[in-house]
XYZ file of C-alpha atoms in Angstrom:
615
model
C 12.632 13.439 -7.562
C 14.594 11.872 -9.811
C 18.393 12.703 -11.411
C 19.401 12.590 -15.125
C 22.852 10.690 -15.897
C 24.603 14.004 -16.457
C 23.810 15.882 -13.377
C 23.902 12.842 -10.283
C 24.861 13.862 -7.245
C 28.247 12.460 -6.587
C 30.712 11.793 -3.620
C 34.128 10.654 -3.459
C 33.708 7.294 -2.050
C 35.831 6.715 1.244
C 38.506 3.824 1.459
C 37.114 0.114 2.140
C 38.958 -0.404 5.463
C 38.188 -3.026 7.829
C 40.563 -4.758 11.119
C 38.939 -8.230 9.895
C 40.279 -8.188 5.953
C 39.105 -9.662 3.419
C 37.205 -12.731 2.793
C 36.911 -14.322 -1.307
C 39.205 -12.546 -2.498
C 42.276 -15.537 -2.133
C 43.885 -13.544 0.254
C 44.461 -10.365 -1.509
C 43.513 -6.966 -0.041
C 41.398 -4.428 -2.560
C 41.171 -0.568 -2.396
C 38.861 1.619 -4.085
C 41.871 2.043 -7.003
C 41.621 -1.590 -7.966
C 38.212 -1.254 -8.910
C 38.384 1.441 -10.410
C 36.426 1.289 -14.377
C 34.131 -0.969 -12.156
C 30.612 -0.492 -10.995
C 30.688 -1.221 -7.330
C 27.809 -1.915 -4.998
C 28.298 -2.244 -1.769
C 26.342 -4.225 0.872
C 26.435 -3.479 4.570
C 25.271 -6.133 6.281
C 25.525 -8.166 9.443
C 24.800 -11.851 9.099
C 22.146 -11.799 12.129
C 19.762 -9.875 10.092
C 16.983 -11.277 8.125
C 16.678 -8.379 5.993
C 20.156 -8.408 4.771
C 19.832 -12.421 3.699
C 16.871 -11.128 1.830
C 19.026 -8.464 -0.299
C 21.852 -11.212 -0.223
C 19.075 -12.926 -2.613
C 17.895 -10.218 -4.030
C 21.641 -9.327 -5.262
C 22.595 -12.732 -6.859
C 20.518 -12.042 -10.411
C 22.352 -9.013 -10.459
C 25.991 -10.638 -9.971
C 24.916 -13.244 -12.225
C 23.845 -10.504 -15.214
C 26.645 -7.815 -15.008
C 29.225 -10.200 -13.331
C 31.575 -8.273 -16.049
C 31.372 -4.999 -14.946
C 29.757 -4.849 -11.145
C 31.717 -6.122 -8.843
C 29.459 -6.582 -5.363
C 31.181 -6.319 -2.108
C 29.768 -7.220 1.075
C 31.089 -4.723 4.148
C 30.171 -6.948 7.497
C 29.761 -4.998 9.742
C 28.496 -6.234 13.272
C 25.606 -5.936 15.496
C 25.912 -8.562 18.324
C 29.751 -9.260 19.895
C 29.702 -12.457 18.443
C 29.821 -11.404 14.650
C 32.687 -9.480 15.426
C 34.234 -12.745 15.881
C 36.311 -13.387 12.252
C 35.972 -17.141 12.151
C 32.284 -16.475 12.783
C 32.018 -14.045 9.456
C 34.175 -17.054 7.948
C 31.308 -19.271 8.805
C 28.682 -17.252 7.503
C 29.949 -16.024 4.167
C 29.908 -19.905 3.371
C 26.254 -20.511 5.357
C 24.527 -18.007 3.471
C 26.412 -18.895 -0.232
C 28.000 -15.412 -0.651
C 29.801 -15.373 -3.872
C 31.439 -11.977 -3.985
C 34.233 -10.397 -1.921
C 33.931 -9.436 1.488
C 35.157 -7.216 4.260
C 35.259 -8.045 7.943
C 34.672 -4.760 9.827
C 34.608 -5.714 13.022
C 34.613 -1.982 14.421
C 32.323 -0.392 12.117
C 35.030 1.995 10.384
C 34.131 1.778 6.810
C 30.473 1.919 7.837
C 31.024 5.051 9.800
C 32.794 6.750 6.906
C 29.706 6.143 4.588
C 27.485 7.200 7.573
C 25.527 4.234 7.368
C 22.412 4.236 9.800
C 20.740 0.903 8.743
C 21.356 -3.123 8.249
C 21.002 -3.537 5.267
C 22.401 -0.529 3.194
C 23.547 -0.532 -0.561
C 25.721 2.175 -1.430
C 26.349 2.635 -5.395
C 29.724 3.916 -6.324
C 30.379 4.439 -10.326
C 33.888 3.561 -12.100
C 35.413 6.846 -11.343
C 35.540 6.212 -7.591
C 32.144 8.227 -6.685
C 29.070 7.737 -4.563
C 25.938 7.965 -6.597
C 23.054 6.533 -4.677
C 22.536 5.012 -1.181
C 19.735 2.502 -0.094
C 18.455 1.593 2.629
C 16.460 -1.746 3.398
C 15.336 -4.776 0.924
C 13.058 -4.294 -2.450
C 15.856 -2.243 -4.458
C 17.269 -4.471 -7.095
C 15.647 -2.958 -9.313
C 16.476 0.227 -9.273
C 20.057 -0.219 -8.803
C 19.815 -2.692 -12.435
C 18.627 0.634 -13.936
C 21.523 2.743 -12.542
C 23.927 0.059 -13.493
C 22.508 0.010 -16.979
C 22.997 3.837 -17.220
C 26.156 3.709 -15.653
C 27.381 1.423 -17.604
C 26.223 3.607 -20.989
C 27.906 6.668 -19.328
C 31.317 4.930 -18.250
C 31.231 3.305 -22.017
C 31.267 6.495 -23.606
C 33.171 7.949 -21.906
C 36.058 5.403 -21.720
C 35.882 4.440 -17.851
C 34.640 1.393 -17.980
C 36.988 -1.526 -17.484
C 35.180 -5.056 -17.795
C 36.470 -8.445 -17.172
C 36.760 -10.676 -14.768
C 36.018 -9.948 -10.978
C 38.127 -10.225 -7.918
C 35.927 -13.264 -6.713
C 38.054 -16.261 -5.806
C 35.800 -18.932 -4.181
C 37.022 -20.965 -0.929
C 38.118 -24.318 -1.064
C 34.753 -26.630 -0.456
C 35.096 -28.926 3.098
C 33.705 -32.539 3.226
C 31.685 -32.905 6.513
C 28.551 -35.102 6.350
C 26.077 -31.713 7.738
C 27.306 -28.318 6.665
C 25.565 -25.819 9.116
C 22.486 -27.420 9.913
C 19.646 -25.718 10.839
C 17.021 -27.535 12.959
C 16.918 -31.136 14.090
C 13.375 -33.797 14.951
C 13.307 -37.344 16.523
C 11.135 -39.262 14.237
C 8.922 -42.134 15.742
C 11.833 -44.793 14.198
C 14.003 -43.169 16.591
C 16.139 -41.542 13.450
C 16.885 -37.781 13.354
C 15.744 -35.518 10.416
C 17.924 -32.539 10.186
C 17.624 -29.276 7.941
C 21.362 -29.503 6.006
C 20.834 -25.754 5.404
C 23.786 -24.822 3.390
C 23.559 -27.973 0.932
C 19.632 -27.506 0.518
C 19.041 -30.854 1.854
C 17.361 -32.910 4.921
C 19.166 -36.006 6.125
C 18.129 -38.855 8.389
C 20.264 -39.652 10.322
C 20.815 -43.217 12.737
C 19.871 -42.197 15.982
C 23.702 -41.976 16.908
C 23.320 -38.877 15.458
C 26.078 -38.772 12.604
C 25.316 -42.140 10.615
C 23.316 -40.945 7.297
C 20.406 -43.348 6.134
C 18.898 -41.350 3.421
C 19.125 -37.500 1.856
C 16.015 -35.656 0.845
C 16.385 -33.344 -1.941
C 18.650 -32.377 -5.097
C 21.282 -30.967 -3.263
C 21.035 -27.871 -5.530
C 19.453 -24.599 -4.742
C 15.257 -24.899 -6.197
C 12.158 -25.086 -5.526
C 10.529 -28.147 -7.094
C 8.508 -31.041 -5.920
C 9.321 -34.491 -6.545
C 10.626 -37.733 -5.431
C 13.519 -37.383 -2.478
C 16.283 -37.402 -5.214
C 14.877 -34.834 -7.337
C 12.854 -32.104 -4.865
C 14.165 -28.786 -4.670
C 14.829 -26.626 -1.236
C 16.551 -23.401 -0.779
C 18.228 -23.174 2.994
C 15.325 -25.442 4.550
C 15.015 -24.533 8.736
C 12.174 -25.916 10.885
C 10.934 -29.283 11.189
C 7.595 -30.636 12.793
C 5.706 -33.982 12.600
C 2.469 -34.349 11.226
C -0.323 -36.786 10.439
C 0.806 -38.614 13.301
C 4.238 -39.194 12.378
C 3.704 -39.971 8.767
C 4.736 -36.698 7.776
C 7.186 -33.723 8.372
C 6.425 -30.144 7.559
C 9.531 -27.785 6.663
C 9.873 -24.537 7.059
C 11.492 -23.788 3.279
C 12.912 -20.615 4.406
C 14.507 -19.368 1.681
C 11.630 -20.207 -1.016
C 8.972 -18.368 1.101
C 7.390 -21.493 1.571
C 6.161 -24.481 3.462
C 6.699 -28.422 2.190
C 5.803 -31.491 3.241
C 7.584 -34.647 3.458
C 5.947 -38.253 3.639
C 8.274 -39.977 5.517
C 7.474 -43.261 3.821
C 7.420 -42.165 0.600
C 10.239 -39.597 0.291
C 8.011 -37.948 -1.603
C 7.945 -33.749 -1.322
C 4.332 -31.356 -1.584
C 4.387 -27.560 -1.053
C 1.645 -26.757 1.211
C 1.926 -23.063 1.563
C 3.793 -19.798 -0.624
C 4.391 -19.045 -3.870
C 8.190 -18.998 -3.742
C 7.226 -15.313 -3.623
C 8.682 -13.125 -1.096
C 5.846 -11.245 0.927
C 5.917 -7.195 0.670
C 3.734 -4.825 1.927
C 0.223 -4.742 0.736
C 0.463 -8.514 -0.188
C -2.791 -10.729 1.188
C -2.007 -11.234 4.380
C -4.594 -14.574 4.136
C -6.571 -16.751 2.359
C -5.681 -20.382 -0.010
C -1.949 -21.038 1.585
C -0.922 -21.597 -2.257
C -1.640 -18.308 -3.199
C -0.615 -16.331 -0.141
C 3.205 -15.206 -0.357
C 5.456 -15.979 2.515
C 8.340 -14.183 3.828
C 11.681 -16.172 5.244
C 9.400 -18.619 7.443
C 12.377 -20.647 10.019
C 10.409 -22.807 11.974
C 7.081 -24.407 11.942
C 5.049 -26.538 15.143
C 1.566 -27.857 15.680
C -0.311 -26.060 18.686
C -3.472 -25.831 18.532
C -4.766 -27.760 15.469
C -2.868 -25.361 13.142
C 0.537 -25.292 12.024
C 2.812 -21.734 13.589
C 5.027 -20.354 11.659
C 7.806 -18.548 12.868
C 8.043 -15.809 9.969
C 11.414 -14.093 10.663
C 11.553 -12.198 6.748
C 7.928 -9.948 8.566
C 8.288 -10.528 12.232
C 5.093 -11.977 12.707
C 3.645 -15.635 13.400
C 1.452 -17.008 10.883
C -0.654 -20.391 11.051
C -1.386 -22.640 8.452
C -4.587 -24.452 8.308
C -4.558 -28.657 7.575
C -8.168 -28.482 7.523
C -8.912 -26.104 5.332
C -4.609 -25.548 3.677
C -5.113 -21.991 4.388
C -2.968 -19.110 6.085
C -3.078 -16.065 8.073
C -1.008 -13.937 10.047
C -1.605 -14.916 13.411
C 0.418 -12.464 15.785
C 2.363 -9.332 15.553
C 2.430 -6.149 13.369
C 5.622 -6.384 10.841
C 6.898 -3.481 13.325
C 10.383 -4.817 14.726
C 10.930 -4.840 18.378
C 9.667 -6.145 21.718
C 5.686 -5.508 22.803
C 3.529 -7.780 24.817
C 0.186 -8.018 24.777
C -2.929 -9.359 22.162
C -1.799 -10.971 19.427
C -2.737 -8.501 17.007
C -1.203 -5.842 19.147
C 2.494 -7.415 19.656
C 5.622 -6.912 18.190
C 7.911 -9.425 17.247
C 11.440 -9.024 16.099
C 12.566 -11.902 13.771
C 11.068 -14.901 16.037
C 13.163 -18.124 14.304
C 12.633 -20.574 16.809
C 8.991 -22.587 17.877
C 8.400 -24.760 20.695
C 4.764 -26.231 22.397
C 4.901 -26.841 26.229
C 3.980 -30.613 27.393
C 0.675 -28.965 28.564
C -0.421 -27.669 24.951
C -1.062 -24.282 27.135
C 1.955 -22.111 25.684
C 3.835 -21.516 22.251
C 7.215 -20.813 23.432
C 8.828 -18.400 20.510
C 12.901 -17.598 20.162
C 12.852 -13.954 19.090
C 16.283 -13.585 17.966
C 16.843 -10.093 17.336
C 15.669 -8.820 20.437
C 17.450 -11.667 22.334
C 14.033 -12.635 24.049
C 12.448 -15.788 24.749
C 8.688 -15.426 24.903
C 5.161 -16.983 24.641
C 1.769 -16.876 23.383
C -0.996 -18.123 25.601
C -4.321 -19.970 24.330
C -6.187 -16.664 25.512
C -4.359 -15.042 21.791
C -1.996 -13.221 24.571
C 1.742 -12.590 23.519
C 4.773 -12.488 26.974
C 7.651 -12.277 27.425
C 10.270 -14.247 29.885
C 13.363 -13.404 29.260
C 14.817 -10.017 27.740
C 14.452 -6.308 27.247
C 14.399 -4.950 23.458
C 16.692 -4.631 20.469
C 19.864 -3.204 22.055
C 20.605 -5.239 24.874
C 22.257 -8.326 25.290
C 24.777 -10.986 26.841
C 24.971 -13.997 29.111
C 23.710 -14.066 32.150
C 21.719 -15.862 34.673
C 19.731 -15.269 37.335
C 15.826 -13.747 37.553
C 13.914 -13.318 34.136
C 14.267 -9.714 34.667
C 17.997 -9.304 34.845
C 19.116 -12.633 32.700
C 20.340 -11.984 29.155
C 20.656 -14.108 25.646
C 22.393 -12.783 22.311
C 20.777 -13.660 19.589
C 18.634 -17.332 20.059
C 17.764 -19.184 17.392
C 16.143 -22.111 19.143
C 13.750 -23.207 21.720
C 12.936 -26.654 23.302
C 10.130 -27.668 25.556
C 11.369 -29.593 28.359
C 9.739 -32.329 30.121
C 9.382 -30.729 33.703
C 7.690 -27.746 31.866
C 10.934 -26.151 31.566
C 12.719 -24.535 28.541
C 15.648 -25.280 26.635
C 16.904 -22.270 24.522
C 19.670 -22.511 21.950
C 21.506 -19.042 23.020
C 23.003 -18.843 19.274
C 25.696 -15.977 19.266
C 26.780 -17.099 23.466
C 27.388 -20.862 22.118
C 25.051 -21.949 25.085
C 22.174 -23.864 25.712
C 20.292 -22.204 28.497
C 16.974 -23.001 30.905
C 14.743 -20.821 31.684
C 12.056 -22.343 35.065
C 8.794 -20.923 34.883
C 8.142 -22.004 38.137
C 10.863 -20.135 39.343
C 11.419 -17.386 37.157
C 14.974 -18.483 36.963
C 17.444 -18.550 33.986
C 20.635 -20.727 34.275
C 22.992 -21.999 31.658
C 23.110 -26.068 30.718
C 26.291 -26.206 28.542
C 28.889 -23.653 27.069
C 31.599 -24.302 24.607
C 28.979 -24.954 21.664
C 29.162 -23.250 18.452
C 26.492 -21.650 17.229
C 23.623 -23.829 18.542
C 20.424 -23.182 16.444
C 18.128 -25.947 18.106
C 17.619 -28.887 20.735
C 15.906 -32.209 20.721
C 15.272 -33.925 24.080
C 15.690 -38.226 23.459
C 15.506 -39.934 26.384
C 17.369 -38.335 29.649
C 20.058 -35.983 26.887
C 19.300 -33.453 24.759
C 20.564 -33.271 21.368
C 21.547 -30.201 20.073
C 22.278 -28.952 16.930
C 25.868 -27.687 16.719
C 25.267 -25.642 13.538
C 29.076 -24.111 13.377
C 30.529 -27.313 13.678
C 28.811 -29.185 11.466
C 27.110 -32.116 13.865
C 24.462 -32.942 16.184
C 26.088 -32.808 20.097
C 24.676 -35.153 22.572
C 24.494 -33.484 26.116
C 23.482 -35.231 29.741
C 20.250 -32.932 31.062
C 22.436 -31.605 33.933
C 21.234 -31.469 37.541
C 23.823 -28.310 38.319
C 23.857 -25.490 35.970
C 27.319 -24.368 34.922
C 28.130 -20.876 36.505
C 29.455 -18.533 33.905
C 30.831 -14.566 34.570
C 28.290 -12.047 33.953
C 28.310 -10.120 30.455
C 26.179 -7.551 29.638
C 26.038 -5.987 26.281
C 24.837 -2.851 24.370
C 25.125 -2.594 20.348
C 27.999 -1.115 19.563
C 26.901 1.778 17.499
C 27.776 5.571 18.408
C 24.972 7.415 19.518
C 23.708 10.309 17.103
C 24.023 14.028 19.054
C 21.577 15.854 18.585
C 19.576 18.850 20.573
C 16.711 18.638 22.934
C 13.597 20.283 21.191
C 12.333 20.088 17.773
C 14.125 17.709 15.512
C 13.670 17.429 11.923
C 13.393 13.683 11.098
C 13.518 13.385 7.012
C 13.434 10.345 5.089
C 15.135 10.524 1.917
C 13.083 8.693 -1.177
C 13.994 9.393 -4.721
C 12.060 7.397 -6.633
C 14.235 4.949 -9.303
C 14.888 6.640 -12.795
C 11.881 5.967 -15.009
C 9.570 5.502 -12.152
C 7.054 7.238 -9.969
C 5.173 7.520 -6.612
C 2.277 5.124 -7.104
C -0.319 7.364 -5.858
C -3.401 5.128 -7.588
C -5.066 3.896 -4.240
C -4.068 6.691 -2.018
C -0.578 7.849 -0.550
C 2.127 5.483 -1.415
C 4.771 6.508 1.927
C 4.147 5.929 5.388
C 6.299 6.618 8.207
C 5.781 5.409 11.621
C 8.063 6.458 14.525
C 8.134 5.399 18.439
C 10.882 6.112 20.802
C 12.811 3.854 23.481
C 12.026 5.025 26.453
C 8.646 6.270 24.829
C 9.044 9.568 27.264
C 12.451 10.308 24.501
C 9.200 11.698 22.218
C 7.010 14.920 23.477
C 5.402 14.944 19.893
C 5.947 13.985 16.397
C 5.459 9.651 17.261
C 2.408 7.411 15.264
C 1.981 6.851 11.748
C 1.699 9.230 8.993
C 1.840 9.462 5.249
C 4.568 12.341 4.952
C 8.042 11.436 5.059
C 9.447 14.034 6.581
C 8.497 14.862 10.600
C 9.418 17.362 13.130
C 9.483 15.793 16.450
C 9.991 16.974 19.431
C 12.510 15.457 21.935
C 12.107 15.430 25.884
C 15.218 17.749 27.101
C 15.601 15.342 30.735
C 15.932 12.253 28.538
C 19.473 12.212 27.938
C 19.561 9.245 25.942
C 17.151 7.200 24.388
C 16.861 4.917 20.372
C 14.422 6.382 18.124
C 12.178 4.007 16.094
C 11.278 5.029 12.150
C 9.917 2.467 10.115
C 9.160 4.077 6.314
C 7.766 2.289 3.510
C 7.463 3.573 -0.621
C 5.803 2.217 -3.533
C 6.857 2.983 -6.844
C 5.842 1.965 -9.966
C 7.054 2.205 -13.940
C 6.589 6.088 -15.231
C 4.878 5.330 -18.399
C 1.109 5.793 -19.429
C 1.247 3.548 -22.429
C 1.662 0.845 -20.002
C -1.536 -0.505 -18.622
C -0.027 -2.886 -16.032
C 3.240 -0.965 -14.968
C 5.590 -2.857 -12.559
C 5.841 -1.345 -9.511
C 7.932 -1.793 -6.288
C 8.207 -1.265 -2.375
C 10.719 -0.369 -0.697
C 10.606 -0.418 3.185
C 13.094 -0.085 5.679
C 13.272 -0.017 9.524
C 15.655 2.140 11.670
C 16.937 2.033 15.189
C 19.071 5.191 15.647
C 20.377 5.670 19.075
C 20.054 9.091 20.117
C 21.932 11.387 22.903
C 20.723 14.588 23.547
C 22.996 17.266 23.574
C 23.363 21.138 23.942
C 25.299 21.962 20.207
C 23.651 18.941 18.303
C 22.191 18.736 15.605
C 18.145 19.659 14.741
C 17.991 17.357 11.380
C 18.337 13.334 11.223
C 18.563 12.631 7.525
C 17.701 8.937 7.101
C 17.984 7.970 3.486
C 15.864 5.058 1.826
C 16.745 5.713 -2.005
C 18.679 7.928 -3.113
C 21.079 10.839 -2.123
C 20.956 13.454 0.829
C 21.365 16.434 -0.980
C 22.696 18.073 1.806
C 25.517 15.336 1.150
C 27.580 16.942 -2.101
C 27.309 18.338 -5.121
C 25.535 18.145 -8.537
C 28.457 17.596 -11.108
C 28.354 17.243 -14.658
């Protein structure tokens, strides 16, 4: 279902507020009122989520094309403690090159006013200060372009559109020799190679650890191959030798794509992706040149292939040398925490890789489920250390109880023993699995995002300061007080029995339902604890369930993960363009006498139950 121009549902937008003000902006403060005769789009996003980089990218041709009448502005709003932190939402607006204003809100309080359920959301509002379409998830570029194009028609006739110049004022740039580096290797010369993330680079580095010999790439955001001074890379992460030392592969995150570096030479290949983001329905293997990739962050040789940690799909992939093909090689694309066969588990945004000394276990960093887990030569996927999506903090003790926040990195020890970079708790932790025991190393890093063991110290990769931090191995753990952590998200009330879940898709104007090869939606739902669900969980093709909730489970997240395709509404068009759009949801629940027997999640579009048609 689609709306004309002239009868969109529309909602007075609610006031941008936010405790953390605003970031790009030079220090000024906007409300709705200054942008009024503007397009706005806003993007609520948090910085740990893959998803909303993706849109981050997806959003920049857009800036770029209407940069005189859309202004984009990005609503942070946090999942884990530490992005409430402001200097850390400082940090990232820079990391991830965000080029439009932004609003630190720590406590959620604009995203509560738009109801937001979902990281990432995009939420329309037109130049007379009104809602007109909400979307949930990556893959919807496109459709807002189209609105903004008819929006922009309306608003010109009508004489409420105001272009010019945005309120974008970009920070003054800093001089440090890294600027947030990704992931560090020890070379066989004893030199570092480090993934300069922001500036699109590598650099070796002396093995002090801060003198540069060389830099390996343009410098400028690409994707081209080439000698050291003229390859492209776009927010390179993981590092691993090849070819026995002659080579590096990098994980080429934001490209969708694996490179290789001769170390000799200087000279850069691309081994695997398209530059391609993966969707959906894309070949999941075959020739790794052909195969799209999605967000891969690190990259290490176990087994005689090359894993890739693919944080854009949740998955693990492997790259062939011998025959330069790919594959998925564990998990489903469903986000969360399941052991169990590799083609069975669930992975939620795994960005770190490490091999034990043994070559018996791949040791995997999920961040977004602030787990450290394994894979086992029997294809067998385990966990160590955490519990699922919403829990989190720092502390030690038994694998069972011990928590992370958000880990980016993992390092194989040489007693068999793991180092993990606990990102968002500015730690490096241990976990023993001899013991079963987690303890903490260090504290008072900032951001650490990976590890590299040289000798008796381990060098870690201070991403948030801008340097590589050389640490004894400590006999003694430090001891640290005890946090635990739940998101920070009010629970949804609603009533024991039969609840109406409905997913909200309207398909973009001048597009369809691409119903060529079968049903274009799926919906798949689960529950945490699974007995939250009596009926109503599995996949399906309908978006819109009624499931049935378990009155002595009080409270309890429910799972939907819905996906549509959609393509250009035109039969003169042979090969019409068409689109997915996909989006998971973790909504926590509490069940409660007087609540309410719908859950409206929207995808793309408008709730109708959320205002009225006006002319």
């Amino acid at each position: 279902m689609t709306h004309s121009a002239s009868r969109r549902v529309r909602v007075r937008a609610p006031e941008l507020t936010g405790k953390g003000g605003w970031l790009n902006t030079g220090g000024t403060g906007l409300t709705l009122a200054d942008l009024r005769g503007r397009v706005v789009v806003l993007d609520f996003w948090t910085f740990c989520c893959i998803n909303c980089l993706h849109v981050l990218d997806e959003l920049r041709e857009l800036e770029e094309k209407h940069r005189d009448t859309v202004v984009i502005i990005g609503v942070h709003s946090p999942k884990f403690v530490h992005e409430a932190e402001h200097q850390a939402v400082v940090d990232a607006v820079e990391r991830y090159g965000v080029e439009h204003p932004v609003l630190d809100d720590p406590e959620l309080a604009t995203w509560k006013q738009y109801a937001v359920r979902a990281w990432p959301t995009l939420v329309v509002i037109d130049p007379e200060g009104y809602v007109v379409a909400q979307h949930a998830g990556e893959g919807h570029a496109h459709a807002i372009e189209r609105l903004v194009q008819e929006l922009e028609t309306e608003h010109a006739a009508k004489g409420t559109l105001r272009r010019g110049d945005g309120p974008y004022v970009a920070p003054e740039p800093v001089a440090t020799d890294l600027r947030f580096p990704g992931k560090a290797l020890l070379l066989p010369s004893g030199n570092f190679l480090v993934s300069d993330t922001t500036r699109h680079q590598l650099v070796e580095l002396a093995p002090d650890g801060e003198s540069v010999v060389r830099r390996i790439g343009s410098g400028v955001r690409g994707f081209a191959d080439g000698p050291a001074d003229a390859a492209g890379f776009n927010e390179p992460q993981g590092l691993t030798l090849v070819d026995d030392g002659a080579a590096v592969v990098v994980a080429d995150t934001v490209n969708h794509a694996l490179r290789r570096l001769d170390l000799g030479t200087g000279e850069v290949t691309t081994l695997a992706g398209t530059g391609r983001q993966w969707w959906q329905g894309s070949p999941t293997s075959g020739p790794a040149r052909e195969v799209d990739l999605s967000s891969p962050w690190d990259v290490a040789a176990f087994g005689g292939r090359i894993w890739i940690a693919m944080a854009g799909v949740h998955q693990l992939w492997a790259y062939d040398p011998a025959d330069a093909t790919v594959a998925v090689a564990a998990g489903t694309t469903n986000e969360g925490l399941v052991d169990g066969p590799v083609a069975e588990a669930w992975f939620a945004q795994p960005s770190g890789l490490a091999v034990s000394p043994a070559q018996d276990r791949l040791w995997v960093a999920d961040s977004e489920t602030s787990a450290l887990r394994w894979v086992d030569l029997d294809g067998i996927v385990h966990t160590a250390v955490g519990t699922g999506l919403f829990d989190f903090g720092h502390r030690d003790g038994t694998s069972e109880q011990a928590l992370l926040q958000h880990p980016l990195g993992v390092t194989a020890l040489p007693d068999g023993s793991v180092a993990v970079s606990d990102t968002y708790n500015h730690a490096l932790r241990r976990f023993d699995p001899a013991t079963g025991e987690v303890t903490t190393l260090a504290t008072d890093l900032r951001e650490p995002s990976d590890a590299v063991v040289v000798g008796p110290d381990v060098v870690v990769v201070e991403s948030a300061r801008h340097r590589l931090t050389r640490l004894r191995l400590p006999e003694e753990a430090v001891r640290v007080e005890s946090v635990a952590h739940r998101t920070q998200r009010a629970a949804t009330e609603v009533a024991p029995g039969t609840l109406r879940l409905d997913v909200i898709f309207q398909a973009p104007a001048g597009q369809k339902l691409d119903t060529r090869y079968g049903p274009s939606t799926r919906l798949l739902v689960s529950s945490t604890p699974p007995e939250l669900l009596l009926e109503g969980d599995g996949a399906g093709t309908d978006l819109s369930r009624a499931v049935r909730l378990n009155p002595s489970v009080t409270e309890g997240v429910l799972h939907v993960s819905a996906m549509a395709a959609s393509c250009d509404d035109d039969p003169a068009n042979e090969y019409p363009a068409c689109h997915v759009h996909q989006q998971d949801w973790g909504v926590p629940l509490r069940l409660t006498d007087g609540g309410a027997d719908r859950l409206p999640l929207v995808l793309a579009g408008m709730d109708e139950g959320d205002g009225e048609d006006e002319a």
